[in-house]
CSV table of C-alpha atoms and ligand atoms in Angstrom, one decimal:
chain,number,residue,atom,x,y,z
A,14,MET,CA,47.8,74.4,-36.9
A,15,GLU,CA,46.3,74.7,-33.8
A,16,GLN,CA,48.2,77.3,-31.3
A,17,TYR,CA,47.5,79.0,-28.2
A,18,VAL,CA,47.9,82.9,-28.1
A,19,ILE,CA,48.5,84.3,-25.3
A,20,LYS,CA,48.5,88.1,-23.8
A,21,GLY,CA,50.5,88.3,-21.0
A,22,GLY,CA,50.1,90.5,-17.6
A,23,ASN,CA,46.9,89.6,-15.7
A,24,SER,CA,47.3,88.3,-12.4
A,25,LEU,CA,45.6,85.1,-11.7
A,26,VAL,CA,42.6,85.2,-9.6
A,27,GLY,CA,39.9,82.6,-8.8
A,28,ASP,CA,39.3,78.9,-8.1
A,29,VAL,CA,40.2,76.2,-10.3
A,30,GLU,CA,39.0,72.7,-10.1
A,31,ILE,CA,41.9,69.8,-10.3
A,32,CYS,CA,40.9,66.9,-12.9
A,33,GLY,CA,41.9,63.0,-12.0
A,34,ALA,CA,45.5,62.2,-12.0
A,35,LYS,CA,46.5,61.3,-15.8
A,36,ASN,CA,49.3,59.0,-14.9
A,37,ALA,CA,47.4,57.2,-11.9
A,38,ALA,CA,44.6,56.9,-14.6
A,39,LEU,CA,46.5,55.1,-17.5
A,40,GLY,CA,48.1,52.7,-14.9
A,41,ILE,CA,44.1,51.9,-13.9
A,42,LEU,CA,42.8,51.6,-17.4
A,43,ALA,CA,45.5,48.9,-18.2
A,44,ALA,CA,44.7,47.1,-14.9
A,45,SER,CA,40.7,47.2,-15.7
A,46,LEU,CA,41.6,44.6,-18.4
A,47,MET,CA,42.7,42.0,-15.9
A,48,THR,CA,39.0,41.2,-14.4
A,49,ASP,CA,35.9,39.8,-16.8
A,50,GLU,CA,33.9,41.8,-14.7
A,51,SER,CA,32.6,45.2,-15.5
A,52,VAL,CA,34.6,48.3,-13.7
A,53,ILE,CA,33.2,51.5,-13.5
A,54,ILE,CA,36.1,54.3,-13.4
A,55,GLU,CA,35.6,57.8,-11.8
A,56,ASN,CA,37.3,60.9,-12.2
A,57,LEU,CA,39.0,60.1,-15.4
A,58,PRO,CA,40.8,63.3,-17.1
A,59,ASP,CA,39.5,63.9,-20.9
A,60,VAL,CA,43.5,64.3,-22.0
A,61,SER,CA,44.6,62.8,-25.0
A,62,ASP,CA,46.8,60.4,-23.5
A,63,ILE,CA,43.9,58.6,-21.7
A,64,ASN,CA,41.8,58.6,-24.9
A,65,VAL,CA,44.5,57.0,-27.0
A,66,LEU,CA,44.8,54.2,-24.3
A,67,ILE,CA,41.1,53.6,-24.2
A,68,GLN,CA,41.2,53.2,-28.1
A,69,ALA,CA,44.1,51.0,-27.6
A,70,MET,CA,42.3,48.7,-25.1
A,71,GLU,CA,39.3,48.8,-27.7
A,72,SER,CA,41.6,47.4,-30.5
A,73,ILE,CA,42.0,44.1,-29.0
A,74,GLY,CA,38.4,43.8,-27.7
A,75,ALA,CA,37.5,45.7,-24.3
A,76,ILE,CA,33.9,47.5,-24.4
A,77,VAL,CA,34.3,51.4,-23.1
A,78,GLU,CA,31.4,52.8,-22.5
A,79,HIS,CA,31.5,57.0,-21.7
A,80,LEU,CA,28.7,57.6,-18.9
A,81,ASP,CA,29.5,60.8,-18.8
A,82,ARG,CA,32.7,63.0,-19.7
A,83,HIS,CA,35.1,61.4,-16.6
A,84,THR,CA,33.6,58.5,-16.0
A,85,VAL,CA,33.7,55.1,-18.1
A,86,LYS,CA,32.6,51.6,-17.7
A,87,ILE,CA,34.7,49.1,-19.3
A,88,ASN,CA,34.2,45.5,-19.8
A,89,SER,CA,37.2,43.1,-20.9
A,90,SER,CA,35.2,39.7,-21.0
A,91,LEU,CA,35.8,39.8,-24.8
A,92,ILE,CA,39.2,40.7,-25.5
A,93,SER,CA,40.3,38.5,-28.0
A,94,SER,CA,43.7,39.2,-28.5
A,95,GLN,CA,46.9,39.9,-26.6
A,96,THR,CA,48.9,41.7,-28.9
A,97,VAL,CA,48.5,45.8,-29.3
A,98,ASP,CA,49.4,47.4,-32.4
A,99,SER,CA,47.1,50.3,-32.9
A,100,ILE,CA,48.4,53.1,-34.7
A,101,TYR,CA,47.9,55.2,-31.6
A,102,ILE,CA,49.7,53.1,-29.1
A,103,LYS,CA,53.4,54.0,-30.1
A,104,LYS,CA,52.2,57.6,-29.1
A,105,ILE,CA,52.0,57.4,-25.4
A,106,ARG,CA,54.3,55.9,-22.8
A,107,ALA,CA,52.1,54.3,-20.9
A,108,SER,CA,51.0,51.8,-23.6
A,109,TYR,CA,53.2,49.6,-21.8
A,110,TYR,CA,51.2,49.0,-18.9
A,111,MET,CA,49.2,46.9,-20.8
A,112,LEU,CA,51.9,44.6,-21.3
A,113,GLY,CA,51.8,44.0,-17.4
A,114,SER,CA,48.1,43.7,-17.4
A,115,LEU,CA,47.8,41.4,-20.4
A,116,LEU,CA,50.9,39.3,-19.2
A,117,GLY,CA,49.1,39.4,-15.7
A,118,LYS,CA,46.0,38.1,-16.8
A,119,TYR,CA,46.3,36.0,-19.9
A,120,LYS,CA,50.2,35.0,-19.4
A,121,ARG,CA,51.1,36.6,-23.0
A,122,ALA,CA,51.6,40.2,-24.2
A,123,GLU,CA,52.6,41.7,-27.0
A,124,VAL,CA,52.9,45.6,-27.5
A,125,ALA,CA,54.4,48.3,-29.8
A,126,LEU,CA,57.5,50.0,-28.1
A,127,PRO,CA,56.1,52.9,-26.0
A,128,GLY,CA,56.6,56.7,-27.3
A,129,GLY,CA,55.6,59.3,-25.2
A,130,CYS,CA,57.6,62.7,-24.2
A,131,ASN,CA,61.0,63.0,-25.8
A,132,ILE,CA,62.9,63.8,-22.7
A,133,GLY,CA,65.8,61.5,-23.2
A,134,SER,CA,66.6,57.7,-23.4
A,135,ARG,CA,63.9,56.3,-21.4
A,136,PRO,CA,64.9,52.4,-20.7
A,137,ILE,CA,62.5,49.4,-20.0
A,138,ASP,CA,65.0,47.3,-18.4
A,139,GLN,CA,63.5,47.0,-15.3
A,140,HIS,CA,60.1,46.3,-16.5
A,141,THR,CA,61.7,43.2,-18.3
A,142,LYS,CA,63.8,42.4,-15.5
A,143,GLY,CA,60.7,41.9,-13.5
A,144,PHE,CA,58.5,40.2,-16.1
A,145,LYS,CA,61.8,37.7,-16.3
A,146,ALA,CA,61.9,37.4,-12.4
A,147,LEU,CA,58.2,36.2,-12.3
A,148,GLY,CA,59.0,33.6,-15.1
A,149,ALA,CA,57.9,35.0,-18.4
A,150,ASP,CA,60.0,35.0,-21.5
A,151,VAL,CA,60.7,38.6,-22.7
A,152,LYS,CA,61.3,39.6,-26.4
A,153,ILE,CA,61.8,42.8,-28.1
A,154,SER,CA,61.8,42.3,-32.1
A,155,HIS,CA,60.5,44.2,-35.0
A,156,GLY,CA,59.6,47.5,-32.8
A,157,ARG,CA,57.6,45.3,-30.2
A,158,ILE,CA,57.8,43.7,-26.9
A,159,SER,CA,56.3,40.3,-26.2
A,160,ALA,CA,56.5,38.7,-22.9
A,161,GLN,CA,54.8,35.4,-22.3
A,162,ALA,CA,54.8,32.4,-19.7
A,163,GLU,CA,53.5,29.0,-18.8
A,164,LYS,CA,52.8,30.4,-15.3
A,165,LEU,CA,54.0,33.4,-13.6
A,166,VAL,CA,55.2,32.8,-10.3
A,167,GLY,CA,56.3,35.4,-7.5
A,168,ASN,CA,59.6,36.5,-7.0
A,169,HIS,CA,61.7,38.9,-4.9
A,170,ILE,CA,62.5,41.9,-7.1
A,171,TYR,CA,65.0,44.8,-6.6
A,172,LEU,CA,64.9,47.5,-8.9
A,173,ASP,CA,67.7,48.8,-9.7
A,174,VAL,CA,66.5,52.6,-10.7
A,175,VAL,CA,63.5,53.8,-8.6
A,176,THR,CA,61.0,53.5,-11.6
A,177,VAL,CA,57.3,54.7,-11.3
A,178,GLY,CA,56.4,52.8,-15.0
A,179,ALA,CA,58.0,49.3,-13.9
A,180,THR,CA,56.7,49.3,-10.2
A,181,ILE,CA,53.1,49.7,-11.4
A,182,ASN,CA,54.0,47.2,-14.3
A,183,ILE,CA,55.0,44.7,-12.3
A,184,MET,CA,52.8,45.2,-9.8
A,185,MET,CA,50.3,44.2,-12.2
A,186,ALA,CA,52.0,41.1,-13.8
A,187,ALA,CA,52.4,39.7,-10.1
A,188,VAL,CA,48.8,40.3,-8.7
A,189,MET,CA,47.5,37.0,-10.3
A,190,ALA,CA,50.9,34.9,-10.2
A,191,GLU,CA,51.4,31.8,-8.1
A,192,GLY,CA,52.8,32.8,-4.3
A,193,LYS,CA,54.4,36.2,-3.0
A,194,THR,CA,56.3,38.7,-4.9
A,195,THR,CA,58.0,41.6,-3.6
A,196,ILE,CA,59.4,44.7,-5.1
A,197,GLU,CA,62.2,46.3,-3.7
A,198,ASN,CA,63.4,50.0,-4.3
A,199,ALA,CA,59.9,50.3,-5.3
A,200,ALA,CA,58.5,53.8,-6.3
A,201,LYS,CA,56.2,55.7,-3.9
A,202,GLU,CA,54.4,58.1,-6.1
A,203,PRO,CA,50.8,58.7,-5.5
A,204,HIS,CA,49.8,57.0,-9.0
A,205,VAL,CA,51.6,53.9,-7.3
A,206,VAL,CA,49.7,53.7,-4.3
A,207,ASP,CA,46.5,54.6,-6.5
A,208,VAL,CA,46.9,51.9,-8.8
A,209,ALA,CA,47.6,49.5,-5.9
A,210,ASN,CA,44.1,50.6,-4.0
A,211,PHE,CA,42.4,49.7,-7.2
A,212,LEU,CA,44.2,46.7,-7.8
A,213,ASN,CA,43.1,45.7,-4.0
A,214,SER,CA,39.3,47.1,-4.7
A,215,MET,CA,39.4,44.0,-7.3
A,216,GLY,CA,40.7,41.8,-5.0
A,217,ALA,CA,44.1,41.8,-5.3
A,218,ASN,CA,46.3,41.7,-2.4
A,219,ILE,CA,48.9,44.4,-2.5
A,220,LYS,CA,50.7,45.8,0.6
A,221,GLY,CA,53.4,48.4,1.4
A,222,ALA,CA,52.5,50.5,-1.8
A,223,GLY,CA,53.8,54.0,-1.3
A,224,THR,CA,56.9,52.8,0.8
A,225,ASP,CA,59.9,51.4,-0.8
A,226,VAL,CA,58.6,47.6,-0.4
A,227,ILE,CA,55.7,46.5,-2.0
A,228,ARG,CA,54.8,42.9,-1.2
A,229,ILE,CA,52.2,41.1,-3.2
A,230,ARG,CA,50.3,37.5,-2.6
A,231,GLY,CA,48.9,36.2,-6.0
A,232,VAL,CA,44.9,35.5,-6.3
A,233,GLU,CA,43.5,33.7,-8.6
A,234,LYS,CA,41.2,36.2,-10.3
A,235,LEU,CA,40.0,39.8,-10.0
A,236,HIS,CA,36.7,41.0,-9.7
A,237,GLY,CA,34.7,44.3,-10.8
A,238,THR,CA,34.8,47.5,-8.9
A,239,THR,CA,34.2,51.3,-9.1
A,240,TYR,CA,37.0,53.7,-8.2
A,241,SER,CA,37.6,57.1,-8.3
A,242,ILE,CA,40.9,58.3,-9.7
A,243,ILE,CA,43.1,60.6,-7.0
A,244,PRO,CA,44.0,64.2,-8.2
A,245,ASP,CA,46.5,65.0,-10.5
A,246,GLN,CA,49.5,66.3,-8.5
A,247,ILE,CA,51.0,67.8,-11.7
A,248,GLU,CA,48.2,69.8,-13.0
A,249,ALA,CA,47.4,71.1,-9.4
A,250,GLY,CA,51.1,72.2,-9.0
A,251,THR,CA,50.7,73.9,-13.0
A,252,PHE,CA,48.3,76.0,-11.7
A,253,MET,CA,50.0,76.3,-8.4
A,254,PHE,CA,53.0,78.0,-10.4
A,255,ALA,CA,50.6,79.9,-12.7
A,256,ALA,CA,49.6,81.6,-9.6
A,257,ALA,CA,53.0,82.6,-8.1
A,258,ILE,CA,54.5,84.1,-12.1
A,259,THR,CA,51.5,86.1,-12.3
A,260,LYS,CA,51.6,87.3,-8.7
A,261,GLY,CA,47.9,85.9,-8.6
A,262,ASP,CA,45.8,84.3,-5.8
A,263,VAL,CA,44.3,81.2,-7.0
A,264,MET,CA,42.4,78.6,-4.8
A,265,ILE,CA,43.0,74.9,-6.3
A,266,LYS,CA,40.7,72.7,-5.4
A,267,ASN,CA,40.2,69.3,-5.5
A,268,ILE,CA,43.3,68.2,-4.5
A,269,ILE,CA,45.2,66.2,-1.9
A,270,PRO,CA,47.7,68.7,-0.3
A,271,LYS,CA,50.1,66.0,1.1
A,272,HIS,CA,50.8,65.0,-2.7
A,273,LEU,CA,51.8,68.7,-3.2
A,274,GLU,CA,53.9,69.5,-0.2
A,275,SER,CA,57.6,69.3,-2.2
A,276,ILE,CA,55.9,72.1,-4.4
A,277,SER,CA,54.2,73.9,-1.7
A,278,ALA,CA,57.5,74.2,0.0
A,279,LYS,CA,59.4,75.7,-3.1
A,280,LEU,CA,56.6,78.1,-3.1
A,281,ILE,CA,56.8,79.1,0.2
A,282,GLU,CA,60.7,79.6,-0.1
A,283,MET,CA,60.0,81.8,-3.0
A,284,GLY,CA,58.0,84.1,-1.4
A,285,CYS,CA,54.4,83.0,-2.0
A,286,GLU,CA,51.7,82.3,0.9
A,287,ILE,CA,50.2,79.0,1.3
A,288,GLU,CA,46.9,78.4,2.8
A,289,GLU,CA,46.0,74.3,3.1
A,290,PHE,CA,42.4,73.0,3.6
A,291,ASP,CA,41.2,69.4,3.4
A,292,GLU,CA,40.7,68.9,-0.3
A,293,SER,CA,42.3,72.6,-1.6
A,294,LEU,CA,45.0,74.8,-1.4
A,295,ARG,CA,45.4,78.8,-1.9
A,296,VAL,CA,48.4,80.1,-3.3
A,297,VAL,CA,49.2,83.9,-2.9
A,298,ALA,CA,52.0,85.5,-4.6
A,299,SER,CA,52.2,89.4,-3.6
A,300,LYS,CA,55.5,90.1,-4.4
A,301,ARG,CA,58.3,89.4,-7.1
A,302,LEU,CA,59.3,85.8,-6.4
A,303,ARG,CA,62.5,84.8,-4.7
A,304,GLN,CA,65.7,82.6,-6.2
A,305,THR,CA,65.8,79.4,-4.8
A,306,HIS,CA,67.5,76.0,-6.0
A,307,VAL,CA,66.2,72.8,-6.5
A,308,LYS,CA,66.8,69.1,-7.5
A,309,THR,CA,64.0,67.1,-9.0
A,310,LEU,CA,63.9,63.4,-7.3
A,311,PRO,CA,61.5,60.7,-7.1
A,312,TYR,CA,58.2,61.2,-4.8
A,313,PRO,CA,58.2,62.6,-2.1
A,314,GLY,CA,60.7,65.0,-3.6
A,315,PHE,CA,60.4,67.7,-6.3
A,316,PRO,CA,58.7,66.2,-9.1
A,317,THR,CA,60.7,66.3,-12.6
A,318,ASP,CA,57.3,66.8,-14.2
A,319,MET,CA,57.4,70.1,-12.5
A,320,GLN,CA,61.0,71.2,-13.1
A,321,PRO,CA,60.0,73.3,-16.6
A,322,GLN,CA,57.1,74.7,-14.4
A,323,ILE,CA,59.5,75.9,-11.8
A,324,VAL,CA,62.4,77.0,-14.1
A,325,ALA,CA,60.0,79.4,-15.9
A,326,ALA,CA,58.9,81.0,-12.5
A,327,LEU,CA,62.5,81.1,-11.7
A,328,SER,CA,63.6,83.3,-14.4
A,329,LEU,CA,61.5,85.9,-13.5
A,330,SER,CA,62.6,85.9,-9.7
A,331,GLU,CA,65.1,87.8,-7.8
A,332,GLY,CA,68.5,86.3,-7.8
A,333,LEU,CA,70.2,83.1,-9.0
A,334,SER,CA,69.1,79.8,-9.3
A,335,VAL,CA,70.3,76.4,-9.6
A,336,VAL,CA,67.6,73.6,-11.0
A,337,THR,CA,69.0,70.0,-11.4
A,338,GLU,CA,67.2,67.6,-13.4
A,339,SER,CA,68.4,64.0,-11.7
A,340,ILE,CA,65.5,62.0,-13.4
A,341,PHE,CA,65.5,62.4,-17.3
A,342,GLU,CA,68.6,63.3,-19.2
A,343,ASN,CA,67.6,65.6,-21.7
A,344,ARG,CA,64.6,68.1,-20.3
A,345,PHE,CA,65.9,71.0,-20.6
A,346,ARG,CA,64.9,71.6,-24.3
A,347,TYR,CA,62.4,74.2,-23.9
A,348,VAL,CA,65.2,76.2,-22.4
A,349,ASP,CA,65.6,78.0,-25.5
A,350,GLU,CA,62.6,79.0,-25.8
A,351,LEU,CA,62.3,81.1,-22.5
A,352,THR,CA,65.6,82.4,-23.8
A,353,LYS,CA,63.6,84.1,-26.9
A,354,MET,CA,61.6,85.8,-24.2
A,355,GLY,CA,64.7,87.4,-22.5
A,356,ALA,CA,65.3,84.8,-20.1
A,357,SER,CA,68.7,84.2,-18.6
A,358,ILE,CA,69.6,80.7,-18.5
A,359,LYS,CA,72.2,78.7,-19.0
A,360,VAL,CA,72.3,74.5,-19.2
A,361,GLU,CA,75.5,72.9,-17.8
A,362,GLY,CA,74.8,69.1,-17.6
A,363,ASN,CA,71.8,68.2,-15.8
A,364,SER,CA,71.6,71.7,-14.3
A,365,ALA,CA,69.9,74.9,-15.4
A,366,ILE,CA,71.3,78.1,-13.7
A,367,VAL,CA,68.9,80.7,-13.9
A,368,GLN,CA,69.6,84.6,-13.7
A,369,GLY,CA,66.2,86.1,-12.7
A,370,VAL,CA,65.4,88.9,-14.7
A,371,GLY,CA,62.9,91.7,-14.5
A,372,ARG,CA,60.7,91.0,-17.5
A,373,ILE,CA,60.4,88.8,-20.0
A,374,THR,CA,58.6,89.6,-23.7
A,375,GLY,CA,56.0,87.7,-25.4
A,376,ALA,CA,57.4,85.5,-28.4
A,377,ALA,CA,56.5,82.9,-31.0
A,378,LEU,CA,57.0,79.4,-28.9
A,379,SER,CA,56.8,75.7,-29.7
A,380,ALA,CA,56.1,73.3,-26.9
A,381,PRO,CA,58.5,70.7,-27.2
A,382,ASP,CA,57.1,68.1,-24.8
A,383,LEU,CA,53.8,68.2,-22.6
A,384,ARG,CA,55.1,70.0,-19.2
A,385,ALA,CA,57.5,72.1,-21.0
A,386,GLY,CA,54.5,73.3,-23.4
A,387,ALA,CA,52.9,74.1,-20.0
A,388,ALA,CA,55.8,75.9,-18.8
A,389,LEU,CA,55.9,77.9,-22.0
A,390,VAL,CA,52.3,78.9,-21.3
A,391,LEU,CA,52.6,80.0,-17.8
A,392,ALA,CA,55.9,82.3,-19.1
A,393,ALA,CA,53.3,83.6,-21.5
A,394,LEU,CA,51.2,84.5,-19.1
A,395,ALA,CA,53.8,86.4,-17.2
A,396,ALA,CA,55.4,88.1,-20.3
A,397,ASP,CA,54.8,91.5,-22.0
A,398,GLY,CA,52.6,91.6,-24.9
A,399,PHE,CA,51.7,88.5,-27.1
A,400,SER,CA,52.8,85.0,-27.5
A,401,THR,CA,52.0,82.1,-29.6
A,402,VAL,CA,52.7,78.8,-28.1
A,403,ASP,CA,52.5,76.0,-31.3
A,404,ASP,CA,52.3,72.3,-30.9
A,405,VAL,CA,49.8,72.1,-28.7
A,406,VAL,CA,49.3,68.7,-29.0
A,407,TYR,CA,52.0,67.8,-26.3
A,408,ILE,CA,49.8,70.1,-23.9
A,409,GLU,CA,46.7,68.6,-24.6
A,410,ARG,CA,48.2,65.1,-23.7
A,411,GLY,CA,47.8,65.8,-20.4
A,412,TYR,CA,45.9,69.2,-19.4
A,413,GLU,CA,41.9,69.0,-19.6
A,414,ASP,CA,40.5,72.6,-21.0
A,415,PHE,CA,43.8,74.4,-20.3
A,416,PRO,CA,43.3,77.6,-21.9
A,417,GLU,CA,39.5,77.7,-20.7
A,418,LYS,CA,40.8,77.1,-17.2
A,419,LEU,CA,42.9,79.7,-17.5
A,420,LYS,CA,40.6,82.2,-18.7
A,421,SER,CA,38.1,81.5,-15.9
A,422,LEU,CA,41.2,82.6,-13.9
A,423,GLY,CA,41.4,85.7,-15.8
A,424,ALA,CA,43.9,84.9,-18.5
A,425,MET,CA,44.4,86.5,-21.8
A,426,ILE,CA,44.6,83.1,-24.1
A,427,GLU,CA,42.5,81.5,-26.8
A,428,LYS,CA,43.2,78.2,-28.7
A,429,VAL,CA,43.3,79.4,-32.5
A,430,SER,CA,43.6,77.3,-35.7
A,431,THR,CA,43.3,80.2,-38.3
A,432,GLU,CA,45.4,83.5,-39.1
A,433,GLN,CA,41.9,85.2,-38.7
A,434,GLU,CA,41.2,84.0,-35.4
A,435,LEU,CA,44.5,85.2,-34.2
A,436,THR,CA,44.2,88.4,-35.3
A,437,LYS,CA,40.6,88.5,-33.8
A,438,PHE,CA,42.3,87.8,-30.6
A,439,LYS,CA,44.2,90.6,-30.9
A,440,LEU,CA,42.0,93.1,-31.6
A,441,LYS,CA,39.6,91.6,-28.8
A,442,VAL,CA,42.3,92.0,-26.1
A,443,GLY,CA,44.1,94.8,-27.3
B,24,UD1,C1,56.5,58.4,-15.4
B,24,UD1,C2,55.6,59.3,-15.5
B,24,UD1,C3,56.1,60.3,-16.2
B,24,UD1,C4,57.2,61.4,-14.9
B,24,UD1,C5,58.1,59.9,-14.4
B,24,UD1,C6,58.6,60.3,-13.2
B,24,UD1,C7,53.8,58.1,-16.2
B,24,UD1,C8,52.9,57.5,-17.8
B,24,UD1,N1,54.7,58.7,-16.6
B,24,UD1,O1,57.6,57.9,-16.3
B,24,UD1,O2,55.5,61.8,-16.3
B,24,UD1,O3,57.8,62.0,-15.4
B,24,UD1,O4,57.3,58.7,-14.0
B,24,UD1,O5,58.4,60.7,-12.7
B,24,UD1,O6,53.5,57.9,-15.3
B,24,UD1,N2,64.4,53.7,-16.0
B,24,UD1,C9,65.4,52.9,-16.1
B,24,UD1,N3,64.9,51.5,-16.3
B,24,UD1,C10,63.8,51.3,-16.8
B,24,UD1,C11,62.6,52.2,-16.5
B,24,UD1,C12,63.0,53.4,-16.0
B,24,UD1,O7,66.5,53.0,-16.1
B,24,UD1,O8,63.3,50.2,-17.2
B,24,UD1,C13,64.9,54.9,-15.6
B,24,UD1,C14,64.3,56.2,-16.2
B,24,UD1,O9,65.2,56.1,-17.7
B,24,UD1,C15,64.3,57.5,-15.6
B,24,UD1,C16,63.9,57.1,-14.1
B,24,UD1,O10,64.0,55.3,-14.3
B,24,UD1,O11,65.8,57.9,-15.3
B,24,UD1,C17,62.3,57.0,-13.5
B,24,UD1,O12,61.8,56.6,-15.2
B,24,UD1,P1,60.1,55.9,-14.7
B,24,UD1,O13,59.8,56.7,-13.2
B,24,UD1,O14,60.1,54.8,-15.0
B,24,UD1,O15,59.1,56.8,-15.7
B,24,UD1,P2,58.2,56.6,-16.5
B,24,UD1,O16,57.3,55.5,-15.5
B,24,UD1,O17,58.5,56.3,-17.8
């Protein structure tokens, strides 16, 4: 089984380049199906969630040409089916974006129900509410969700909860609907804006993305485009916390500092220095981190996808911190793993009460999901001695070359798949 083996103790120092945003890329790839003309997408991260979605797109007839590691050319003129039932698709939550894009273009779509990270119940009622409001008939049976319509007609849709997925999905379904659609209480995440900008570059008429009211005027068809995906806010945030937890000094490059404000603000409260540049940001942590309290919130609040990483860092801080998760109900499953390392954390309802300790020690760990897996790696980098992290497939769903990037900053980490490789690494780093 593949695992990461890590010896903690080195401060991370140097520069790291951040990839394109996975969650924007998932929406953009699905949206690329909406034109018969060719689309070129640049700055695509090479992570397994993206590759699974590309395979699903190919399974219905899209032609995807890899121009280089981070650039694809997609032609969807020969799509022969609107039923996505690939064995891969259940693995990733974003499979549901093909529902919105195929419904928007072909007025029918059928997709296996989404999988993804196990971080609590993940309803799709707001997606279906939006599709129905546009005139689609939506059914769920035999593990699939189908939506079809004679025609889609714009409508006024108020989302009962702020949801990224439903906002993007409804936006895609509405771009070619007749007339005007308004999405109220829309999500404002940078990747919502990126998908809207991408659709607009294909000829859509979407206004207000990035605010809580998005207005869409339906257009007849979309055309080809070349588009570069925004940098990944969460990958960047993870490296910022990697610098903080290891008392390091890291320049995070190819980012949009504005998207990282909530993360930078917390790191400053915790005693780090942050220096901002146009497209990069430097995190310097020279002393023990301080406690803070944090609650996850929709953008521009502190992202739920950074919650495990901040808990890992706070477990080594001075004082008592309370971290409240307000987006997903089951997102503290990794806490038991941190406890194995000597962290002192108690989960009460949707809060983790973290009593900072002076040191944590290496242990055999398992990644329970994508972001928690990354957080365990961060903890291992700061722990005394060796750790192993199993189930790295979760981490590889969203982080490109994670061990290599950490290694380039001075971390002692290796991906191994045999006992011999593990022993060899231990002998090498001593
Ligand atoms: C996306 C991100 C995920 C991130 C999350 C919140 C992708 C592929 N994934 O997930 O990494 O953690 O945003 O920033 O972009 N909800 C409903 N009904 C719905 C849809 C959602 O009640 O129909 C609820 C969810 O249970 C959750 C909240 O809304 O409590 C936010 O979920 P949402 O923003 O939709 O998350 P995802 O789009 O699945």
